[in-house]
């Protein structure tokens, strides 16, 4: 429990609730707050109901209409998100100026980090598709199609927001039979976002790997970008910062290829192959003739070295005698 709390818990239940909201190294899955505005159309109500079914049980649905203007004063929404412990929100409304209005956003440090206002051009609910549905609390495979997602910083932030909105939890391993749901976001030339939902069906292929087919199950939405409110670069960088304990330490001379295989590089100094100790095998042992030849060669080399040493000593002695003779001759000449 944090020592810097202003509000102290009174009961055990309150203490557990406050402990659950404390910052953690590995955060809990984010909950989403879904609420309706003062006026809503049938398409907006149906869209929020379908999003509620998708995100259960990590969702908190507000049953009554709320008179909130998100881009002018979002204080009521921030208070509701704090009381319900939600870090994501969906807000639907409809007016004559902005019909079929849907706002996605996320919250950091009990304040709105960024939010994007979309207009629904075309919508088909889950009920309009008669295909088989998926089971509850299934982690979706999220796919972004289109090269324009990386063109501007605004589109990159919208992509990050959509990924955060429909992401449930990180997984380390994947089971093929556990893949049931695909969410596809395609951006067109006129910056219209096509949201499609598919159910994955595994068919027999005659091989070990099954054949995969996609069946559209809804909901289907065509979204246009209206207004955006994005965080500053410094605040966005602070919100995305991860604890140092979660960062993977970089290892030298180790890399991965496109298939995920690990490649390592080992630096070895210059080695003399003649003195390397290899595996001892009976088939590589020297024969008796080879050992005898080695001994003879060693003795010959030793004898040659001794003879060379004796010759050097004889040469030094002859030089000394010659020096003495020269001295005697010099004395006779002087006389």
CSV table of C-alpha atoms in Angstrom, one decimal, residues 33 35-40 62 64-80 89 91-94 101 103 112 115 117 227:
chain,number,residue,atom,x,y,z
A,33,UNK,CA,-16.4,2.7,-19.9
A,35,UNK,CA,-21.8,5.5,-22.2
A,36,UNK,CA,-24.5,7.3,-24.3
A,37,UNK,CA,-24.9,11.0,-24.8
A,38,UNK,CA,-28.0,13.1,-24.4
A,39,UNK,CA,-29.4,12.0,-27.8
A,40,UNK,CA,-28.5,8.8,-29.6
A,62,UNK,CA,-23.8,3.2,-18.2
A,64,UNK,CA,-28.8,6.3,-18.6
A,65,UNK,CA,-28.0,9.1,-21.0
A,66,UNK,CA,-25.3,11.6,-20.0
A,67,UNK,CA,-25.3,15.3,-21.0
A,68,UNK,CA,-21.5,15.5,-21.7
A,69,UNK,CA,-19.7,17.5,-24.3
A,70,UNK,CA,-16.5,15.7,-24.7
A,71,UNK,CA,-14.4,18.3,-26.5
A,72,UNK,CA,-15.6,21.2,-24.4
A,73,UNK,CA,-15.7,19.7,-20.8
A,74,UNK,CA,-14.9,16.1,-20.1
A,75,UNK,CA,-14.8,16.4,-16.3
A,76,UNK,CA,-17.9,14.2,-15.7
A,77,UNK,CA,-16.5,11.4,-17.9
A,78,UNK,CA,-13.2,11.6,-16.0
A,79,UNK,CA,-15.0,11.3,-12.7
A,80,UNK,CA,-17.0,8.3,-13.9
A,89,UNK,CA,-14.0,4.8,-22.9
A,91,UNK,CA,-19.0,7.6,-26.0
A,92,UNK,CA,-21.9,7.7,-28.5
A,93,UNK,CA,-24.2,10.5,-29.4
A,94,UNK,CA,-26.1,11.9,-32.4
A,101,UNK,CA,-21.1,10.3,-33.6
A,103,UNK,CA,-15.8,8.8,-29.7
A,112,UNK,CA,-8.0,12.1,-20.9
A,115,UNK,CA,-9.6,10.8,-28.0
A,117,UNK,CA,-14.3,11.4,-32.9
A,227,UNK,CA,-12.2,15.6,-34.6
